Tab-separated table of C-alpha atoms and ligand atoms in Angstrom:
chain	number	residue	atom	x	y	z
O	1184	MET	CA	93.289	119.681	118.847
O	1185	GLN	CA	93.008	121.091	115.341
O	1186	ILE	CA	94.631	119.132	112.522
O	1187	HIS	CA	95.822	120.881	109.372
O	1188	SER	CA	97.310	119.261	106.320
O	1189	SER	CA	97.652	122.295	104.052
O	1190	ILE	CA	100.342	124.968	104.421
O	1191	PRO	CA	97.963	127.966	104.039
O	1192	GLU	CA	95.546	126.534	106.614
O	1193	MET	CA	98.355	125.809	109.038
O	1194	ARG	CA	99.753	129.323	108.621
O	1195	ALA	CA	96.314	130.868	109.162
O	1196	ALA	CA	95.732	128.777	112.306
O	1197	ARG	CA	99.152	129.710	113.643
O	1198	GLN	CA	98.469	133.435	113.082
O	1199	ARG	CA	95.602	133.228	115.576
O	1200	HIS	CA	98.150	132.549	118.329
O	1201	GLY	CA	101.019	134.568	119.798
O	1202	ARG	CA	103.981	132.630	121.101
O	1203	VAL	CA	104.242	129.094	119.698
O	1204	ALA	CA	106.375	126.146	120.854
O	1205	PHE	CA	106.860	123.554	118.116
O	1206	VAL	CA	107.742	119.842	118.243
O	1207	PRO	CA	108.402	118.330	114.803
O	1208	THR	CA	108.071	114.525	114.627
O	1209	MET	CA	107.775	111.692	112.152
O	1210	GLY	CA	104.918	110.153	114.136
O	1211	ASN	CA	104.846	106.703	115.765
O	1212	LEU	CA	104.904	108.631	119.004
O	1213	HIS	CA	106.189	107.314	122.309
O	1214	ALA	CA	106.713	108.728	125.796
O	1215	GLY	CA	109.856	110.548	124.611
O	1216	HIS	CA	107.821	112.621	122.158
O	1217	ILE	CA	105.103	113.233	124.715
O	1218	ALA	CA	107.683	114.500	127.219
O	1219	LEU	CA	108.710	117.070	124.577
O	1220	MET	CA	105.064	118.132	124.136
O	1221	THR	CA	104.738	118.589	127.905
O	1222	GLU	CA	107.972	120.552	128.067
O	1223	ALA	CA	106.812	122.677	125.126
O	1224	ARG	CA	103.853	123.843	127.209
O	1225	ALA	CA	106.270	125.481	129.656
O	1226	HIS	CA	107.616	127.639	126.806
O	1227	ALA	CA	104.435	128.933	125.155
O	1228	ASP	CA	100.645	129.101	125.397
O	1229	CYS	CA	100.264	127.368	122.061
O	1230	VAL	CA	101.898	123.993	121.363
O	1231	VAL	CA	102.167	122.857	117.754
O	1232	ALA	CA	103.306	119.364	116.707
O	1233	SER	CA	103.950	118.071	113.216
O	1234	ILE	CA	103.883	114.557	111.798
O	1235	PHE	CA	105.681	114.052	108.502
O	1236	VAL	CA	107.814	111.084	107.463
O	1237	ASN	CA	110.444	112.979	105.508
O	1238	ARG	CA	111.639	110.985	102.506
O	1239	LEU	CA	114.534	113.419	102.031
O	1240	GLN	CA	116.349	112.222	105.152
O	1241	PHE	CA	116.188	108.509	104.294
O	1242	GLY	CA	118.834	106.864	102.109
O	1243	PRO	CA	117.965	104.324	99.399
O	1244	ASN	CA	118.640	101.425	101.810
O	1245	ASP	CA	116.982	103.060	104.808
O	1246	ASP	CA	113.609	102.142	106.259
O	1247	PHE	CA	111.389	104.833	104.672
O	1248	ASP	CA	108.786	102.359	103.374
O	1249	ARG	CA	108.569	100.290	106.533
O	1250	TYR	CA	108.844	103.236	108.953
O	1251	PRO	CA	105.897	102.673	111.333
O	1252	ARG	CA	102.928	104.936	110.520
O	1253	THR	CA	100.368	105.111	113.340
O	1254	PHE	CA	98.480	108.323	112.636
O	1255	GLN	CA	95.250	107.670	114.578
O	1256	ALA	CA	97.020	106.539	117.731
O	1257	ASP	CA	99.441	109.480	117.402
O	1258	CYS	CA	96.544	111.960	117.217
O	1259	GLU	CA	94.985	110.505	120.344
O	1260	GLN	CA	98.245	110.814	122.260
O	1261	LEU	CA	98.800	114.386	121.082
O	1262	ALA	CA	95.260	115.433	122.007
O	1263	THR	CA	95.656	113.855	125.463
O	1264	ALA	CA	98.973	115.679	125.875
O	1265	GLY	CA	97.143	118.968	125.266
O	1266	VAL	CA	98.700	119.822	121.900
O	1267	ASP	CA	96.750	122.690	120.289
O	1268	LEU	CA	97.582	122.316	116.609
O	1269	LEU	CA	98.886	119.426	114.539
O	1270	PHE	CA	100.447	119.988	111.127
O	1271	ALA	CA	100.264	116.724	109.168
O	1272	PRO	CA	100.960	117.445	105.498
O	1273	GLY	CA	101.054	114.815	102.790
O	1274	GLU	CA	104.150	114.507	100.641
O	1275	ALA	CA	102.557	116.443	97.777
O	1276	GLU	CA	101.928	119.357	100.126
O	1277	LEU	CA	105.464	119.695	101.439
O	1278	TYR	CA	107.224	118.546	98.248
O	1279	PRO	CA	104.877	119.512	95.378
O	1280	GLU	CA	107.920	119.520	93.111
O	1281	ALA	CA	111.317	117.876	93.469
O	1282	GLN	CA	113.147	119.743	96.253
O	1283	GLN	CA	116.108	121.443	94.561
O	1284	TYR	CA	117.083	123.925	97.255
O	1285	HIS	CA	118.607	122.356	100.344
O	1286	VAL	CA	120.212	123.315	103.610
O	1287	ASP	CA	123.703	121.869	103.377
O	1288	PRO	CA	125.195	121.521	106.877
O	1289	PRO	CA	128.991	121.712	107.296
O	1290	GLU	CA	131.473	118.839	107.588
O	1291	ILE	CA	129.814	117.378	110.694
O	1292	GLN	CA	127.024	116.108	108.436
O	1293	HIS	CA	129.485	113.536	107.041
O	1294	GLN	CA	130.733	112.325	110.419
O	1295	LEU	CA	129.311	109.940	113.038
O	1296	ASP	CA	125.767	109.095	111.902
O	1297	GLY	CA	126.321	111.078	108.716
O	1298	GLU	CA	129.106	108.725	107.648
O	1299	PHE	CA	126.644	105.846	107.620
O	1300	ARG	CA	123.629	107.814	106.396
O	1301	PRO	CA	124.837	110.030	103.531
O	1302	GLY	CA	122.497	112.974	102.962
O	1303	HIS	CA	120.597	112.360	106.190
O	1304	PHE	CA	121.373	115.639	107.956
O	1305	ARG	CA	120.894	117.626	104.765
O	1306	GLY	CA	117.415	116.113	104.516
O	1307	VAL	CA	116.685	116.812	108.170
O	1308	ALA	CA	117.906	120.424	108.040
O	1309	THR	CA	115.978	121.105	104.838
O	1310	VAL	CA	112.655	119.792	106.095
O	1311	VAL	CA	113.029	121.434	109.504
O	1312	LEU	CA	113.715	124.828	107.929
O	1313	LYS	CA	110.646	124.315	105.752
O	1314	LEU	CA	108.518	123.326	108.757
O	1315	PHE	CA	109.854	126.349	110.666
O	1316	ASN	CA	108.768	128.582	107.775
O	1317	VAL	CA	105.242	127.166	107.903
O	1318	VAL	CA	104.758	127.058	111.685
O	1319	GLN	CA	106.873	130.134	112.560
O	1320	PRO	CA	107.513	129.091	116.159
O	1321	GLN	CA	109.391	131.084	118.807
O	1322	VAL	CA	110.693	127.858	120.402
O	1323	ALA	CA	111.343	124.402	118.913
O	1324	LEU	CA	112.093	121.241	120.865
O	1325	PHE	CA	114.130	118.192	119.803
O	1326	GLY	CA	115.131	115.114	121.797
O	1327	LYS	CA	118.725	114.674	122.913
O	1328	LYS	CA	118.607	111.050	121.793
O	1329	ASP	CA	119.314	112.400	118.308
O	1330	TYR	CA	122.242	114.369	119.678
O	1331	GLN	CA	123.893	115.122	116.349
O	1332	GLN	CA	120.585	116.202	114.850
O	1333	LEU	CA	120.020	118.584	117.766
O	1334	MET	CA	123.490	120.092	117.262
O	1335	VAL	CA	123.035	120.492	113.494
O	1336	LEU	CA	119.651	122.180	113.962
O	1337	ARG	CA	120.914	124.428	116.763
O	1338	ASN	CA	123.791	125.594	114.563
O	1339	MET	CA	121.565	126.011	111.504
O	1340	THR	CA	119.191	128.186	113.525
O	1341	ARG	CA	122.024	130.337	114.854
O	1342	GLN	CA	123.904	130.679	111.559
O	1343	LEU	CA	120.797	131.494	109.532
O	1344	ALA	CA	119.642	133.947	112.232
O	1345	LEU	CA	116.275	132.274	112.631
O	1346	PRO	CA	114.342	133.915	115.481
O	1347	ILE	CA	113.788	130.573	117.193
O	1348	GLU	CA	115.087	129.189	120.473
O	1349	ILE	CA	116.145	125.536	120.184
O	1350	VAL	CA	115.554	123.410	123.288
O	1351	GLY	CA	116.919	119.887	123.795
O	1352	GLY	CA	114.747	117.428	125.743
O	1353	GLU	CA	116.281	114.677	127.890
O	1354	THR	CA	116.176	111.138	126.496
O	1355	VAL	CA	113.318	109.089	127.910
O	1356	ARG	CA	114.257	105.496	128.742
O	1357	ALA	CA	112.431	102.281	129.491
O	1358	GLU	CA	112.945	100.943	133.017
O	1359	ASP	CA	115.797	98.748	131.818
O	1360	GLY	CA	117.608	101.743	130.317
O	1361	LEU	CA	116.768	101.339	126.620
O	1362	ALA	CA	116.197	104.743	125.008
O	1363	LEU	CA	112.668	104.972	123.620
O	1364	SER	CA	112.660	104.997	119.822
O	1365	SER	CA	110.244	104.218	117.035
O	1366	ARG	CA	112.850	101.802	115.718
O	1367	ASN	CA	112.602	99.628	118.852
O	1368	ALA	CA	109.523	98.214	117.099
O	1369	TYR	CA	111.876	96.292	114.783
O	1370	LEU	CA	113.348	94.283	117.716
O	1371	SER	CA	112.332	90.662	118.345
O	1372	ALA	CA	111.623	89.693	121.972
O	1373	ALA	CA	115.144	88.303	122.380
O	1374	GLU	CA	116.704	91.411	120.808
O	1375	ARG	CA	114.580	93.656	123.005
O	1376	ALA	CA	116.010	91.868	126.062
O	1377	GLU	CA	119.544	92.419	124.710
O	1378	ALA	CA	119.037	96.042	123.610
O	1379	PRO	CA	119.672	97.800	126.986
O	1380	ARG	CA	123.294	96.657	126.745
O	1381	LEU	CA	124.004	99.642	124.492
O	1382	GLN	CA	123.124	102.118	127.222
O	1383	ARG	CA	124.967	100.075	129.871
O	1384	ILE	CA	128.133	100.118	127.782
O	1385	LEU	CA	127.912	103.861	127.147
O	1386	SER	CA	127.378	104.448	130.864
O	1387	GLY	CA	130.450	102.280	131.500
O	1388	VAL	CA	132.492	104.532	129.222
O	1389	ARG	CA	131.231	107.554	131.139
O	1390	THR	CA	132.215	105.947	134.458
O	1391	ALA	CA	135.701	105.204	133.100
O	1392	VAL	CA	136.189	108.798	131.889
O	1393	LEU	CA	134.938	110.207	135.180
O	1394	GLY	CA	137.353	107.832	136.920
O	1395	GLY	CA	140.228	109.492	135.062
O	1396	GLU	CA	140.678	107.269	131.974
O	1397	ARG	CA	142.044	109.411	129.148
O	1398	ASN	CA	142.736	106.791	126.478
O	1399	PHE	CA	139.506	107.527	124.639
O	1400	ALA	CA	140.386	105.419	121.597
O	1401	ARG	CA	140.830	102.353	123.785
O	1402	LEU	CA	137.501	102.942	125.538
O	1403	GLU	CA	135.795	103.192	122.133
O	1404	ARG	CA	137.470	99.980	120.893
O	1405	GLU	CA	136.547	98.058	124.033
O	1406	ALA	CA	132.931	99.208	123.803
O	1407	VAL	CA	132.711	98.053	120.173
O	1408	SER	CA	134.244	94.640	121.027
O	1409	GLU	CA	131.816	94.146	123.886
O	1410	LEU	CA	128.884	94.858	121.571
O	1411	GLU	CA	130.255	92.562	118.843
O	1412	ARG	CA	130.616	89.753	121.414
O	1413	HIS	CA	126.878	89.974	121.976
O	1414	GLY	CA	125.884	89.937	118.329
O	1415	TRP	CA	125.711	93.653	117.566
O	1416	LYS	CA	127.063	95.170	114.337
O	1417	THR	CA	128.430	98.534	115.356
O	1418	ASP	CA	128.755	101.591	113.125
O	1419	TYR	CA	130.562	103.653	115.774
O	1420	VAL	CA	131.118	104.326	119.433
O	1421	ALA	CA	132.678	107.775	119.753
O	1422	LEU	CA	133.678	110.079	122.585
O	1423	ARG	CA	133.257	113.640	121.391
O	1424	ARG	CA	133.056	117.179	122.728
O	1425	GLN	CA	129.467	118.177	123.488
O	1426	SER	CA	129.882	121.622	121.948
O	1427	ASP	CA	130.842	120.668	118.375
O	1428	LEU	CA	131.029	116.841	118.374
O	1429	GLN	CA	134.701	116.999	117.438
O	1430	VAL	CA	137.346	114.596	118.789
O	1431	PRO	CA	138.539	115.774	122.226
O	1432	ARG	CA	142.167	115.958	123.254
O	1433	ALA	CA	143.023	113.840	126.277
O	1434	SER	CA	143.603	117.084	128.184
O	1435	ASP	CA	140.187	118.528	127.249
O	1436	ALA	CA	138.315	119.479	130.393
O	1437	GLN	CA	135.167	120.425	128.535
O	1438	PRO	CA	131.955	118.387	128.635
O	1439	LEU	CA	132.024	115.251	126.509
O	1440	VAL	CA	129.396	112.921	125.146
O	1441	VAL	CA	129.720	109.297	124.137
O	1442	LEU	CA	127.634	108.483	121.089
O	1443	ALA	CA	126.917	105.161	119.424
O	1444	ALA	CA	125.026	103.556	116.579
O	1445	SER	CA	124.783	99.797	116.392
O	1446	ARG	CA	122.601	97.260	114.666
O	1447	LEU	CA	120.779	94.500	116.471
O	1448	GLY	CA	118.944	92.319	113.970
O	1449	ALA	CA	116.853	94.587	111.738
O	1450	ALA	CA	117.067	97.567	114.093
O	1451	ARG	CA	119.742	100.248	113.958
O	1452	LEU	CA	119.777	101.789	117.424
O	1453	ILE	CA	121.455	105.040	118.378
O	1454	ASP	CA	122.064	106.354	121.859
O	1455	ASN	CA	124.360	108.694	123.752
O	1456	VAL	CA	125.348	109.586	127.287
O	1457	GLU	CA	126.699	112.964	128.338
O	1458	VAL	CA	129.920	112.954	130.347
O	1459	ASP	CA	130.453	116.128	132.270
O	1460	ALA	CA	133.807	115.574	133.958
O	1461	LEU	CA	133.752	119.026	135.525
O	1462	ASN	CA	130.526	118.410	137.385
O	1463	GLY	CA	131.188	114.722	137.931
O	1464	HIS	CA	128.085	113.324	136.215
I	635	PAF	O1	113.706	113.562	114.755
I	635	PAF	C1	112.819	113.409	113.886
I	635	PAF	O2	111.771	112.807	114.124
I	635	PAF	C2	113.055	113.983	112.492
I	635	PAF	O3	114.387	113.886	112.117
I	635	PAF	C3	112.535	115.417	112.335
I	635	PAF	C4	113.305	116.392	113.224
I	635	PAF	C5	111.066	115.476	112.658
I	635	PAF	C6	112.737	115.894	110.880
I	635	PAF	O4	112.062	115.075	109.988
């Protein structure tokens, strides 16, 4: 695996390949990222990953400084996964001057996770467009665990007519159901044992909807109460339409998704479960 930290070098290396599949990351890689690398291989002969902890998408009270940085171990995992090129720029390379031009996503950037992380999706969209311009991939892969991020980036790509196919990878879970995430590292042993409850509750909401429950607001309230009873501090549990993440009508037959963000100790965990009432799963 070749590692490049400068934009001109990365561009030159990329030009030596035809079709490229790209997986942007912030490092601290786990099996969820590696599954994306493996899936990327099915889309192109050349797989490019990036590692960059993007200050622009962290708020002043977010965990930018303590975000786990594990570069050596990440490189080993990427090489083992057969990644061809790694783009790992420093901050001065990607932001040599204060970033004054941004991608400003529409209203959805202020809802759900965006309500609790102002500026987050603007920071994500801006850095991803910049990374796309450096790597120039034909395909880019993002995990469905960050469901809202995937939707924002899919819509950005379509609306800005970028010649890139966006692919969503399934969430990878531990055996007990907890979605893999770099932020799981912030959990104590007791919190780690509690953490799978989030996924169990979201699956319970899915079961209720598939069983015909149409009072979505009540399902959301009950899910929040259940989490609070077990010591969680919940930002939201929300049943939304998969297509645009807007609030569904009770009569909506289209595919839904239940999304949540909740804090357990020092960790803010997010997760989601798709509810496809038409296909019954
Ligand atoms: O999902 C992530 O790791 C980040 O938000 C991304 C897409 C790499 C942009 O910094």
